Amino acid sequence: MEVVIVPDAAAGGELIAEAMTALLRRKPDALLGVATGSTPLPVYEALAAKVSAGAVDVSRARIAQLDEYVGLPAEHPESYRSVLRRQVLEPLGLAAGAFMGPDGAASDVQGACEAYDKALAEAGGVDLQLLGIGTDGHIGFNEPCSSLASRTRIKTLTEQTRVDNARFFDGDIKQVPHHVITQGIGTILQARHLVLLATGEGKADAVAATVEGPVAAVCPASALQLHPHATVVVDEAAASELKLADYFRHTYANKPDWQGI
Ligand code: PGA
């Protein structure tokens, strides 16, 4: 995998938005896999700025959701479908028809998971999947010890993740659902390009385990080591536990300009 160390979150957002822009110029109807949480926001802001400036046409772009709470109605303000409408679709000027995601309110949850995996395949697969990382190394909502071959399915959140996410529910952990639908690690690995963004010191241990540790289900993000095109973009704080930081800086600084990430 490639590791790019950037000065701060805004620079990470700009770098990834640039990669999305290059993809959309090559393939105007690209399927972008998007993530929720605080980390991806600089990416969405930088991409929306490029769209406003006329640097890229996103009118044919398609957006795919990574994970969703089970049991929240789609219109709930904290359903990830609602969050992504506010953070991605509306700023990019995309209609609801450009969006695909699992139905977190389905009575047949297993059926909804299988239907989503099938829909992703029928849509031609995800071209670029943006990922955050949990402090426990999760990607999507694949918590530690998730199967590295898993498909989209229901998962139970760890208490730590519910605590981390309570800030979106008035700080009240009781409102945070226990269950989620998440693309599996095997599903995520099918995207053509994986781009993981991590910022802040709180992610430093998880980043080190992802990049320099063994491939192990205990750190789900370490599965990125199995992907032929995975890019890990980290700010200085999130890179602070990387033993090979100088090597990563050197290789990125000497990369051919045309290559991009
Ligand atoms: P965060 O969440 O960006 O809000 O830290 C990341 C994640 O849990 O994947």
XYZ file of C-alpha atoms and ligand atoms in Angstrom:
270
model
C 0.000 0.000 0.000
C 1.011 3.579 -0.493
C 1.223 5.857 2.550
C 1.045 9.610 2.000
C 1.829 11.859 4.959
C 0.217 15.282 4.611
C 0.624 18.320 6.868
C -3.001 18.448 8.012
C -6.553 17.280 7.388
C -7.255 19.988 4.806
C -4.268 18.857 2.710
C -5.508 15.262 2.926
C -8.950 16.369 1.794
C -7.484 18.261 -1.138
C -5.302 15.334 -2.231
C -8.196 12.876 -2.196
C -10.611 15.311 -3.857
C -7.995 15.721 -6.587
C -7.896 11.938 -7.078
C -11.702 11.858 -7.301
C -11.603 14.704 -9.815
C -9.052 12.876 -11.969
C -11.222 9.747 -11.831
C -14.363 11.662 -12.833
C -12.546 13.241 -15.770
C -11.565 9.753 -16.962
C -14.914 8.201 -16.103
C -17.724 10.763 -15.665
C -20.188 8.187 -14.289
C -17.717 6.766 -11.742
C -19.180 5.134 -8.645
C -17.657 6.835 -5.587
C -17.893 4.948 -2.311
C -18.264 7.415 0.530
C -17.858 7.188 4.287
C -19.397 9.003 7.227
C -17.786 10.354 10.392
C -15.792 13.531 10.925
C -12.677 12.515 8.983
C -14.049 12.592 5.408
C -15.523 16.112 5.700
C -12.432 17.905 4.287
C -12.647 15.615 1.234
C -16.276 16.546 0.587
C -15.556 20.236 1.139
C -12.611 20.188 -1.280
C -14.600 18.276 -3.903
C -17.581 20.649 -3.616
C -15.184 23.601 -4.040
C -13.842 22.054 -7.254
C -17.375 21.563 -8.535
C -18.303 25.194 -7.713
C -15.153 26.385 -9.472
C -16.116 24.396 -12.580
C -12.991 22.216 -12.325
C -14.972 18.983 -12.615
C -18.398 17.911 -13.822
C -20.065 15.558 -11.344
C -23.477 15.522 -13.022
C -23.126 11.829 -13.926
C -21.277 10.727 -10.784
C -22.812 8.023 -8.631
C -22.460 7.662 -4.865
C -22.479 4.433 -2.821
C -22.891 4.194 0.933
C -20.513 2.155 3.080
C -22.642 1.427 6.130
C -25.909 2.291 7.846
C -27.582 2.035 11.228
C -30.246 -0.627 11.556
C -33.617 0.539 12.777
C -33.370 4.265 12.097
C -35.920 5.436 9.556
C -34.206 6.746 6.381
C -35.421 10.289 7.163
C -33.881 10.269 10.687
C -31.303 13.106 10.690
C -28.550 10.726 11.853
C -29.265 7.883 9.456
C -26.175 7.750 7.266
C -28.410 8.195 4.246
C -29.513 11.587 5.673
C -25.963 12.495 6.688
C -24.650 11.747 3.199
C -27.491 13.701 1.598
C -26.426 16.758 3.640
C -22.655 16.259 3.342
C -22.252 14.893 -0.185
C -25.310 14.894 -2.445
C -26.582 18.411 -1.759
C -23.167 20.175 -1.856
C -22.337 18.393 -5.129
C -25.768 19.139 -6.603
C -26.578 15.446 -7.086
C -30.123 14.098 -7.180
C -31.304 11.255 -4.941
C -31.189 8.938 -7.979
C -27.376 9.148 -7.968
C -27.281 7.474 -4.560
C -27.284 3.825 -3.577
C -27.240 2.381 -0.089
C -28.592 -0.465 2.030
C -32.041 -0.159 3.566
C -31.410 0.114 7.312
C -35.144 0.110 8.027
C -35.881 -3.126 6.123
C -37.814 -5.788 8.033
C -35.663 -8.417 6.291
C -32.196 -7.124 7.220
C -30.340 -10.108 5.764
C -32.227 -9.684 2.491
C -31.348 -5.970 2.445
C -27.647 -6.837 2.887
C -27.664 -9.357 0.056
C -29.601 -6.948 -2.164
C -27.015 -4.231 -1.578
C -24.047 -6.440 -2.466
C -25.906 -7.453 -5.631
C -26.748 -3.829 -6.475
C -23.095 -2.801 -6.108
C -22.014 -5.566 -8.486
C -24.750 -4.709 -10.987
C -23.677 -1.052 -10.873
C -20.245 -2.186 -12.093
C -18.524 -2.015 -8.704
C -17.105 0.880 -6.735
C -14.348 2.797 -8.533
C -12.908 4.635 -5.531
C -13.862 3.797 -1.952
C -13.115 6.432 0.659
C -12.619 4.999 4.149
C -12.151 6.358 7.645
C -10.710 4.200 10.404
C -11.958 3.615 13.930
C -9.679 3.906 16.939
C -10.031 0.097 17.072
C -9.004 -0.313 13.417
C -12.506 -0.777 12.025
C -13.337 0.106 8.429
C -16.968 0.688 7.635
C -18.519 -0.905 10.692
C -16.362 -4.016 10.463
C -15.307 -4.193 14.064
C -12.224 -6.184 15.234
C -12.266 -9.877 14.279
C -14.649 -9.322 11.383
C -13.959 -11.896 8.700
C -11.556 -10.547 6.102
C -13.765 -12.259 3.500
C -17.050 -10.843 4.854
C -19.826 -9.569 2.620
C -22.405 -6.907 3.463
C -24.159 -8.020 6.644
C -25.512 -6.979 10.019
C -22.984 -6.262 12.775
C -23.225 -5.378 16.453
C -21.315 -2.238 17.404
C -18.702 -2.325 20.128
C -19.437 -0.148 23.142
C -16.412 1.990 22.189
C -17.895 2.774 18.790
C -21.261 3.621 20.389
C -19.459 5.920 22.835
C -17.500 7.504 19.923
C -20.725 8.084 17.960
C -22.889 9.349 20.835
C -21.739 12.870 19.912
C -24.064 12.677 16.895
C -27.003 11.725 19.152
C -26.984 14.637 21.646
C -24.235 12.833 23.599
C -26.809 10.215 24.639
C -25.432 6.694 24.103
C -28.892 5.196 24.615
C -29.960 6.709 21.300
C -27.075 5.095 19.374
C -28.318 1.930 17.665
C -26.622 -1.341 18.589
C -26.796 -2.763 15.081
C -25.613 -1.685 11.668
C -25.432 -2.896 8.114
C -21.934 -2.606 6.738
C -20.245 -3.520 3.511
C -18.070 -6.473 4.426
C -14.309 -6.400 4.214
C -14.504 -8.711 1.204
C -16.997 -6.304 -0.378
C -14.791 -3.281 0.323
C -11.763 -5.065 -1.168
C -13.611 -5.313 -4.489
C -13.486 -1.541 -5.043
C -10.882 -0.622 -7.660
C -9.084 1.917 -5.465
C -9.222 2.131 -1.672
C -8.343 5.458 -0.065
C -8.210 5.551 3.720
C -7.936 8.931 5.427
C -6.892 9.174 9.080
C -6.255 12.361 11.009
C -5.347 13.134 14.598
C -3.273 11.449 17.269
C -6.169 9.240 18.362
C -5.775 7.244 15.133
C -1.968 6.806 15.335
C -2.000 3.296 16.867
C -4.685 2.040 14.477
C -2.766 3.461 11.497
C 0.485 1.791 12.608
C -1.298 -1.560 13.004
C -2.941 -1.122 9.587
C 0.229 -0.258 7.702
C 3.044 -1.977 9.577
C 1.308 -4.731 11.506
C 0.368 -8.180 10.213
C -2.765 -8.723 8.117
C -5.095 -9.735 10.910
C -8.824 -9.591 11.498
C -8.166 -8.030 14.887
C -7.289 -4.880 12.915
C -9.816 -4.913 10.054
C -8.108 -2.064 8.189
C -4.979 -4.238 7.820
C -6.917 -6.001 5.034
C -5.903 -3.051 2.843
C -2.514 -4.786 2.582
C -4.238 -7.373 0.387
C -5.482 -4.799 -2.126
C -3.460 -3.987 -5.264
C -4.317 -0.279 -5.109
C -4.705 1.008 -1.570
C -3.679 4.479 -0.457
C -3.454 5.537 3.187
C -3.468 9.312 3.641
C -2.498 10.470 7.127
C -1.712 13.768 8.783
C 1.434 14.143 10.880
C -0.396 13.259 14.113
C -1.931 10.074 12.718
C 1.481 9.145 11.236
C 3.280 9.625 14.556
C 3.555 5.890 15.367
C 4.795 4.824 11.904
C 8.335 3.433 12.055
C 8.750 3.836 8.303
C 7.490 7.449 8.166
C 10.708 8.756 6.583
C 10.609 6.069 3.912
C 6.989 6.950 3.098
C 7.870 10.661 2.880
C 10.819 9.921 0.606
C 8.940 7.681 -1.817
C 6.002 10.084 -2.131
C 8.284 13.095 -2.641
C 10.063 11.247 -5.463
C 6.999 9.881 -7.208
C 6.523 10.783 -10.868
C 4.183 13.820 -11.065
C 1.825 12.145 -13.541
C 1.121 9.193 -11.281
C -1.265 10.684 -8.720
C -2.332 8.477 -5.854
P -14.360 9.456 12.527
O -14.880 7.964 12.349
O -13.972 9.915 11.166
O -15.541 10.228 13.033
O -13.204 9.404 13.463
C -14.116 7.087 11.581
C -14.710 5.705 11.597
O -15.267 5.303 12.632
O -14.608 5.019 10.579
